[in-house]
Coordinates of C-alpha atoms in Angstrom, one line a residue:
X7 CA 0.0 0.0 0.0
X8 CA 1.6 3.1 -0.4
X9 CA 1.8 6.8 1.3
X10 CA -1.5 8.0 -0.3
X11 CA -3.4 4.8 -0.3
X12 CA -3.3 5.1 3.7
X13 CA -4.9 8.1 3.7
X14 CA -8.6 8.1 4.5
X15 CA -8.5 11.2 2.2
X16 CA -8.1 9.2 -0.7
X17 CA -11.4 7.5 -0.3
X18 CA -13.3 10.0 -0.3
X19 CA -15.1 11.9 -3.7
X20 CA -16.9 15.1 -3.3
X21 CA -20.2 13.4 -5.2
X22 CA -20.1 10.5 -2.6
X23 CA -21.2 13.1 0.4
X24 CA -24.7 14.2 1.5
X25 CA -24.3 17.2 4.1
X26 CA -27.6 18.7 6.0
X27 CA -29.1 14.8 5.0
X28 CA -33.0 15.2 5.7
X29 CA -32.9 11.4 5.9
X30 CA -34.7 10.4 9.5
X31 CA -34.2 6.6 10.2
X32 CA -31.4 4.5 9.7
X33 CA -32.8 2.8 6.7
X34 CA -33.3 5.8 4.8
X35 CA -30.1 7.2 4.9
X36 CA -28.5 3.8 4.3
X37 CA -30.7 3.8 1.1
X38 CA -29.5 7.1 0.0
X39 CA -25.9 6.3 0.5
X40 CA -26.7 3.1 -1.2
X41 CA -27.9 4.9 -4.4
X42 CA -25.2 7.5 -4.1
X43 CA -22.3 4.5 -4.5
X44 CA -24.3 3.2 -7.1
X45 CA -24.6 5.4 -9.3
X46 CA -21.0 6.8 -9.4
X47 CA -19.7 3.6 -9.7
X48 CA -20.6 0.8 -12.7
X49 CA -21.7 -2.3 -11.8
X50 CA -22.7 -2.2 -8.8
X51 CA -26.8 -2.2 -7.5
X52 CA -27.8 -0.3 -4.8
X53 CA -30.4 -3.0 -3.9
X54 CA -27.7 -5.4 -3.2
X55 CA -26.0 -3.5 -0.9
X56 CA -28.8 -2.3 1.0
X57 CA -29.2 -6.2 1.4
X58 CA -25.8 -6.5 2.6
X59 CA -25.8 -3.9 4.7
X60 CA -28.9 -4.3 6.6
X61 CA -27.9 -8.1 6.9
X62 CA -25.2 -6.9 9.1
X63 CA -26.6 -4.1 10.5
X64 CA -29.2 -6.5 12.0
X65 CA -26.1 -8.7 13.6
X66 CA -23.5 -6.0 14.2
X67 CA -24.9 -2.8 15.2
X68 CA -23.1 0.1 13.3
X69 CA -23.3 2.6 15.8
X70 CA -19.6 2.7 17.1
X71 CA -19.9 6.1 19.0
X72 CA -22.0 8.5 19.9
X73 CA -23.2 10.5 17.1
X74 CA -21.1 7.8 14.7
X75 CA -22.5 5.1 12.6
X76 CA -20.7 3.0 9.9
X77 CA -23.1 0.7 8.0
X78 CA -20.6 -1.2 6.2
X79 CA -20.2 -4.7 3.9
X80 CA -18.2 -6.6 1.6
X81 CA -19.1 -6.8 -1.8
X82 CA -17.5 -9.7 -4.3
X83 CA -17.8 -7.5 -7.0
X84 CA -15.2 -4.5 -5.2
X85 CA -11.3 -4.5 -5.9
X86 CA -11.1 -1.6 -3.4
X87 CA -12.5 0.2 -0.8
X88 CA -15.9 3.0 -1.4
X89 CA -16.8 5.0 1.3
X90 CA -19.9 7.6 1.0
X91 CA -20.6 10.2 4.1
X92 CA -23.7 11.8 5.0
X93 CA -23.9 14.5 7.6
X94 CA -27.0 15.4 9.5
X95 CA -27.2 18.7 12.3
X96 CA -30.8 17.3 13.6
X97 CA -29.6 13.4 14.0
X98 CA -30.4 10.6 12.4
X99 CA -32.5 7.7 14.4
X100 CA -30.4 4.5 14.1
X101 CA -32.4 2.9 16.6
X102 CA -29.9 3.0 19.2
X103 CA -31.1 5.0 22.3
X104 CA -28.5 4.4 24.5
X105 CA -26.1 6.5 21.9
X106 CA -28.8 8.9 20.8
X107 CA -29.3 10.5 17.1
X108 CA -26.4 9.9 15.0
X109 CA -25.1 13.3 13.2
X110 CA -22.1 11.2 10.8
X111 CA -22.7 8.3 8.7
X112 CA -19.8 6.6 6.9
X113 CA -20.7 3.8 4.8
X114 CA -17.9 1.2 4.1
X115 CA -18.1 -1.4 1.6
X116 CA -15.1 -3.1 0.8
X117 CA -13.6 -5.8 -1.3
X118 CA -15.3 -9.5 0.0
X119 CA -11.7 -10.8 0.1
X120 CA -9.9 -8.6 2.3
X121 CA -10.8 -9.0 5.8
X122 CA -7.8 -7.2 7.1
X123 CA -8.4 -3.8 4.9
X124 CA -11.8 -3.7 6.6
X125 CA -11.2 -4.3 9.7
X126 CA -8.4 -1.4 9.4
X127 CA -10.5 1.1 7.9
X128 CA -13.4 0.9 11.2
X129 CA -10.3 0.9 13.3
X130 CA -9.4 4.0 12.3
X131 CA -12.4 5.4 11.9
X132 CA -13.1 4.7 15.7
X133 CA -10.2 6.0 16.0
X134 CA -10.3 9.5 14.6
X135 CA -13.8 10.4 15.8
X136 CA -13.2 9.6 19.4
X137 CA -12.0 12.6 19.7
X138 CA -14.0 15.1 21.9
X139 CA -16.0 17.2 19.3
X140 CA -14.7 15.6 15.8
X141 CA -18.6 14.1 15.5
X142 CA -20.0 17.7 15.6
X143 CA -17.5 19.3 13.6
X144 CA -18.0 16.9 10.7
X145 CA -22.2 17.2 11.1
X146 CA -21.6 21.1 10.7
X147 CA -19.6 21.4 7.8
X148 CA -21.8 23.0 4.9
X149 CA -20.9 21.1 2.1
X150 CA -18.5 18.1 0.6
X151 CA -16.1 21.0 -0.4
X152 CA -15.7 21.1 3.1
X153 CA -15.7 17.9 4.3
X154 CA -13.0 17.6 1.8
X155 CA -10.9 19.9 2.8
X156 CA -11.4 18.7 6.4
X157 CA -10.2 15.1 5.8
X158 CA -7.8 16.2 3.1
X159 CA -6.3 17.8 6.5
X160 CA -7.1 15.9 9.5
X161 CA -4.5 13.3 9.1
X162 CA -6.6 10.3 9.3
X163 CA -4.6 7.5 8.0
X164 CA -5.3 3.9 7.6
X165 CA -2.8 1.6 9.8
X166 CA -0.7 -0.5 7.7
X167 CA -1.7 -3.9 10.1
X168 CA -4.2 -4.1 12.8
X169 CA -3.2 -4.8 16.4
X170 CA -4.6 -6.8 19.2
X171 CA -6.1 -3.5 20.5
X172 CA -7.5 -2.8 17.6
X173 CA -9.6 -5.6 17.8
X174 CA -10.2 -6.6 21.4
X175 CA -13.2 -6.0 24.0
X176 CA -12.4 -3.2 26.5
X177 CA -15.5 -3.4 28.5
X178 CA -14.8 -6.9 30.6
X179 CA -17.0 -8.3 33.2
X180 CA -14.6 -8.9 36.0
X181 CA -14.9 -10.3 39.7
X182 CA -12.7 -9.6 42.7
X183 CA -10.7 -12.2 44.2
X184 CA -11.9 -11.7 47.2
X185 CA -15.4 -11.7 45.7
X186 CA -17.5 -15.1 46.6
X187 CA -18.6 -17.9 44.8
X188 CA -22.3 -16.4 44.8
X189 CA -21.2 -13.2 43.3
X190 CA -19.5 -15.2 40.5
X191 CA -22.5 -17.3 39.5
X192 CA -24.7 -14.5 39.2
X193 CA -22.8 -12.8 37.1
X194 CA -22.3 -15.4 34.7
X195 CA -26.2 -15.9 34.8
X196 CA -27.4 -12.5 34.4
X197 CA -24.0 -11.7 31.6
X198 CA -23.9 -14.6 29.8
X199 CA -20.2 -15.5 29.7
X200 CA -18.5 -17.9 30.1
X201 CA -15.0 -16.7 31.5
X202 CA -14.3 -13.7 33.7
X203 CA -11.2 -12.0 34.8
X204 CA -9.8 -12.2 38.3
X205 CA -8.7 -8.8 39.7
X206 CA -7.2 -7.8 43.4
X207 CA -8.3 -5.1 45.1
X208 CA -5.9 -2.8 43.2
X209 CA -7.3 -4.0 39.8
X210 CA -4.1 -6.2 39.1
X211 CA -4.8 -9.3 36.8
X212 CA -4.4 -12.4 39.1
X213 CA -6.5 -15.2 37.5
X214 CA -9.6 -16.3 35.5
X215 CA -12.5 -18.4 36.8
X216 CA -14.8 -19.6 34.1
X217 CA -18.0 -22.2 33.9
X218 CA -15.5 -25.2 33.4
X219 CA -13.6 -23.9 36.8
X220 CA -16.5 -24.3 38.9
X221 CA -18.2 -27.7 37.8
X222 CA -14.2 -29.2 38.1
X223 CA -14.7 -27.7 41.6
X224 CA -17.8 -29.1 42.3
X225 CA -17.0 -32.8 41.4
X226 CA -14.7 -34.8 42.6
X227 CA -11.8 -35.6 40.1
X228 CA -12.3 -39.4 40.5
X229 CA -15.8 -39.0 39.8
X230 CA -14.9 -38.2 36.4
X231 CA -13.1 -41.6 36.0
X232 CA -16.7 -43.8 37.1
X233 CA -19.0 -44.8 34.4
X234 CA -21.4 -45.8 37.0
X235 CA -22.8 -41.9 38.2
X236 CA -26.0 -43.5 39.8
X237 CA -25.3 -42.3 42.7
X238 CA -25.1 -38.4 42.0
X239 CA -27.9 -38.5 39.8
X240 CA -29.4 -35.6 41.9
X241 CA -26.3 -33.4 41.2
X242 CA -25.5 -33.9 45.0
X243 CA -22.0 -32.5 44.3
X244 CA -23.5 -29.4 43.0
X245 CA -26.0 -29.3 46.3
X246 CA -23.1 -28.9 48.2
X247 CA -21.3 -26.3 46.4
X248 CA -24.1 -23.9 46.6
X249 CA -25.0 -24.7 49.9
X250 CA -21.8 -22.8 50.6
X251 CA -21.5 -20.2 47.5
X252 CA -21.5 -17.5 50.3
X253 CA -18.7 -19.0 52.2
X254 CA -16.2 -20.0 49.1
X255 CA -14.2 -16.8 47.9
X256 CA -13.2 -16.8 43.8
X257 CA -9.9 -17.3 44.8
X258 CA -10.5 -20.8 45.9
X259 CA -12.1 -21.4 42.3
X260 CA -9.9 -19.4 40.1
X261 CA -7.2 -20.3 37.8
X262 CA -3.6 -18.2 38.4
X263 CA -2.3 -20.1 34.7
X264 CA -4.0 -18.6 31.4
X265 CA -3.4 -17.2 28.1
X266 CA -2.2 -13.9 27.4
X267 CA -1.4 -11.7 24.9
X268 CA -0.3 -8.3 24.8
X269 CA -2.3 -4.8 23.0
X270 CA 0.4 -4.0 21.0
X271 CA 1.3 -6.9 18.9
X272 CA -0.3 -7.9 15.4
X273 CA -3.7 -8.9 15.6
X274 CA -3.1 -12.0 13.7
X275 CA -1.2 -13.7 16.5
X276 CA -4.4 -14.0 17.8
X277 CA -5.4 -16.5 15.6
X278 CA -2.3 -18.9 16.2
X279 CA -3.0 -18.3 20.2
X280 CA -6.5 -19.8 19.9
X281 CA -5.1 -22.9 17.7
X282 CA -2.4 -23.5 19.8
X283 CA -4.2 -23.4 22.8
X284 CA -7.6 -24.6 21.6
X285 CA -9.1 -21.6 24.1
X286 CA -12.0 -19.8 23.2
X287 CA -11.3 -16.4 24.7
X288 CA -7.7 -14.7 25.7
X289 CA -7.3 -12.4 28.4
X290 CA -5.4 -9.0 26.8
X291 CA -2.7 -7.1 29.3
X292 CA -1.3 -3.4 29.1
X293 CA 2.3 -2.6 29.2
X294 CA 2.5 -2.8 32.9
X295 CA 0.8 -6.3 32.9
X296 CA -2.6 -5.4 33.6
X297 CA -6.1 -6.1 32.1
X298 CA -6.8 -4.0 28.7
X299 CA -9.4 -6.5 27.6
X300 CA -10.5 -9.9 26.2
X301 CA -10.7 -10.7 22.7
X302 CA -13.5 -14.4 22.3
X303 CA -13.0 -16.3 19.7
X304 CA -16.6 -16.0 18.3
X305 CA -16.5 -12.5 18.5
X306 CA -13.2 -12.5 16.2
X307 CA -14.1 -15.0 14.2
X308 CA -17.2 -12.9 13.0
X309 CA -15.4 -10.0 12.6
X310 CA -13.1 -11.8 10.1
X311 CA -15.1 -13.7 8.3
X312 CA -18.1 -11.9 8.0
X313 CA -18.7 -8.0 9.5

């Protein structure tokens, strides 16, 4: 890829940007954008990507920021990226209310065969308009002269590989050491996972408990040897351990061995961790050791092969 390619920049045409978009819903700016690609570029239909699109936006919500959408897909038919914008100063109802309106949308289609180029471009993306006032900026420029000239000089540039913090969950359901059993199997109840960090009480990384941590704890080992389990056909094992949930602390539970990986190195090593280790979700550390996030293997898998 060369210098120019990695700017966002050179994505961008004037006649691929809607400012002041009167669009209201989601959909209907998507369809605009959609017809926009379209017809500046042969070959391709806007009712197929609208189908793409929507396919994923149904799956993978789009709304990355506040203010920030990216509808995006991958088309067979592209040998490089197309990215239209539309701008709106009144908001845009993505049907996100937790976000609110969104002002930008950026939509990304990108070749079918390069997972790696679009998983770049929404890093960046993400990137750039984290910062504090960028979303409104962009929503009040007047026309695509403007936004033009605004990307032309804003630096945004496209990474030349992604990294494991490009790519990892930072929001991690975590318990406390010190926490107790109890606590722990609530939360996997009410969140859903299936492994959760282990922090002390100065947020240092000292283990992982997951669902496979507390049935080993709750049966014998030499149970798992019998063919005969007649006898613990009531889960008596399990009646035991919950009897005392309150009493057992995570620590007693927990796991102090586990898979790490660090931010900063190429995201693709995350691939070769989960086949080496046949794991299904890797705990992600900071310079200074500590927990940055978790990256599952579900999670990346979709985004590879599919968002």
């Amino acid at each position: 890829m060369t210098d120019n390619a990695t700017h966002f920049y050179s994505y961008l045409a004037e006649g691929n940007i809607i400012c002041r978009c009167k669009a209201r819903t989601g959909a209907e700016v998507i369809s605009e954008l959609a017809r926009l690609l379209a017809r500046n570029n042969a070959g391709l239909s806007a009712e197929s990507i609208v189908s793409e699109v929507l396919a994923r936006e149904a799956v993978f919500p789009t709304v990355i920021a506040p203010g920030l959408a990216v509808p995006h897909a991958r088309l067979a038919e592209l040998d490089k990226p197309l990215v239209a914008l539309a701008s709106s100063r009144d908001g845009i109802d993505f049907q996100a209310p937790e976000t609110g309106p969104v002002k930008v949308v950026l939509m990304l289609l990108t070749p079918g065969d390069d997972p790696g180029l679009h998983l770049q471009l929404l890093s960046a993306l993400a990137k750039d308009f984290s910062t504090p006032g960028e979303i409104d900026k962009v929503a009040d420029l007047p026309d695509a002269g403007a936004v033009m000239a605004h990307f032309n000089g804003s630096g945004l540039t496209i990474p030349d590989y992604l990294r494991v913090r490009d790519v990892m969950t930072r929001k991690v359901t975590t318990v406390l050491e010190q926490d107790t059993l109890q606590r722990a199997i609530e939360l996997f109840a009410v969140t859903g996972e299936s492994e959760m960090p282990v922090l002390d009480d100065d947020g240092d990384l000292r283990g992982v408990v997951s669902l496979l941590d507390l049935l080993k704890f709750s049966m014998p080992e030499h149970v798992l040897w019998l063919e005969d389990l007649t006898p613990m056909y009531r889960f008596q094992p399990f009646s035991e351990v919950l009897k005392g949930a309150n009493d057992t602390k995570v620590a007693d539970v927990m796991r102090t061995e586990f898979t790490s990986v660090s931010e900063s190195v190429p995201a693709v090593q995350i691939a070769k961790l989960f086949l080496v280790n046949q794991i299904g979700q890797l705990i992600v550390v900071d310079s200074a050791g500590r927990l940055a996030g978790i990256v599952q293997l579900r999670k990346f898998a979709a985004r590879l092969f599919w968002e």
